[in-house]
């Protein structure tokens, strides 16, 4: 590589002579040299000035000066680390005999120029030294740049680019060090695995720029909470890890964990946006809870998910029961990935009736999974796993297509017009796959839009991200209605129904079970029905098991009903029989088919 020797950083030449006229003459002779010319009148001044100058390239030093001559000045300059390598040329009227020359070289000079000075000789020598200085300076700059780049690369190799915190690679090195220190000193250390609750919503709704600012702010807060012996690392995404060294007692540790929770929840003002998050924390202590440091992250991660399950904004310590549950989850996830191709899924259908007329109007499609190894797996268990792994997209599409095919077939052979309600996960509205699946069914005329209903959860109502809003609108524009499942069990915010294309709310069976004996449930159901009708929404009550429950719901004006009182969820063959009996009995609901 060829170096650029022409630098904007000009070298300096220090002229040292006790006679002002000599200094003036030298500066005049050197004015064509591309260098800064500085003159002083004594050896003492020369020593001081030489140390001040960072770009000193050459010293022109008179030999015969009072108090401190050139020889002594040169010797002292050679003793200083900063000036010991600066070239010195003696300017002297002293006869250049062998004795003086040897003394000059031993003092540190590299050349002699005798007075009176020959301008051409002076210019040639000075120009050469200046070019050498530029080469040296260029090399030093190149080395410095390369060293800085190497240091930067070393830093980036084990630090997070956004927050500057240690990354996952560096974290595992810190775990090794903490383990060695623990084993050597007989101490304990704790790992906190931290996941920010609500960060994805911030990132989706406010953009990645604000999301990044949030992560930087959180990283700064965590860093201020720890000691020099502790470690804060960014594990990835919105996940952080803190290693607390030398944990002495559980109460002190819990106090420090609560500080982390508080720091996570404290309001942030970023670009005029008030942002409030929280944290779910999993804690694992070495070696009290685990003697294998390689599993620390996995176990703390398991405990973190426990914190998520129990409501977020809290912390959980790892336990053996969690480990067993985690192993089961891994096994279920593995088998779930092949459930469609192995034909292990089935769809059951539960009739939905007009509550006032007790006539069949539709069915709800309910997914069932029967695995040869696991047996019947509850949807409440495997659906969250499908969501967390992304499998929900393929599974949801499979349920939808199967349900539409079944209803299309039944409608072609029975004198009934049935609406099918299909459950959809919040995640299915984060991309266009779900919309394309629905659109395909409409375009191929497998089902009319008015005969299709999509059930969503209350959680989706709170998600005001652009992606979700666009998908809801696009599907609604096809003429398809939405209903809110298990209404009243989650956020219970009717105000959110105004901004979403919702046509129906579904009262959860936990409220229906209490009527007509539990006054609070009766009052709540009455209020939900009244408010929903006030918003021009229809109401379905699920979980009806008795005539008394149905009668009360009729009195309150409930639109539709669903439950074991009419029929349990049925596989397709049994549903066909149930519907045939319904038709044969002149559209009166068949009895005795629920046992």
Coordinates of C-alpha atoms in Angstrom, one line a residue, residues 16 42-47 59 61-80 83 88 90 100 103-109 112:
X16 CA 17.7 27.6 18.8
X42 CA 18.3 29.5 24.8
X43 CA 18.8 25.9 25.6
X44 CA 16.3 26.1 28.5
X45 CA 13.6 27.5 26.2
X46 CA 14.4 24.8 23.7
X47 CA 13.8 22.0 26.2
X59 CA 15.8 20.9 15.7
X61 CA 20.6 23.9 17.4
X62 CA 23.5 26.5 17.8
X63 CA 26.5 25.0 19.6
X64 CA 27.9 28.2 21.3
X65 CA 25.3 29.6 23.7
X66 CA 25.6 31.1 27.2
X67 CA 24.4 29.2 30.3
X68 CA 23.6 26.0 28.4
X69 CA 25.4 25.3 25.2
X70 CA 24.2 23.1 22.3
X71 CA 26.0 20.0 23.5
X72 CA 24.2 20.0 26.9
X73 CA 20.9 20.9 25.3
X74 CA 21.2 18.0 22.9
X75 CA 22.1 15.6 25.7
X76 CA 19.0 16.7 27.8
X77 CA 16.7 16.4 24.8
X78 CA 17.9 12.8 24.3
X79 CA 17.0 12.0 27.9
X80 CA 13.3 13.0 27.4
X83 CA 12.1 14.3 22.2
X88 CA 19.1 17.5 15.7
X90 CA 24.1 21.6 14.9
X100 CA 34.1 18.6 18.2
X103 CA 31.3 15.3 20.9
X104 CA 28.4 16.5 18.8
X105 CA 27.4 13.0 17.6
X106 CA 27.7 11.6 21.2
X107 CA 25.4 14.4 22.4
X108 CA 22.8 13.3 19.9
X109 CA 23.3 15.4 16.8
X112 CA 26.5 19.6 11.2

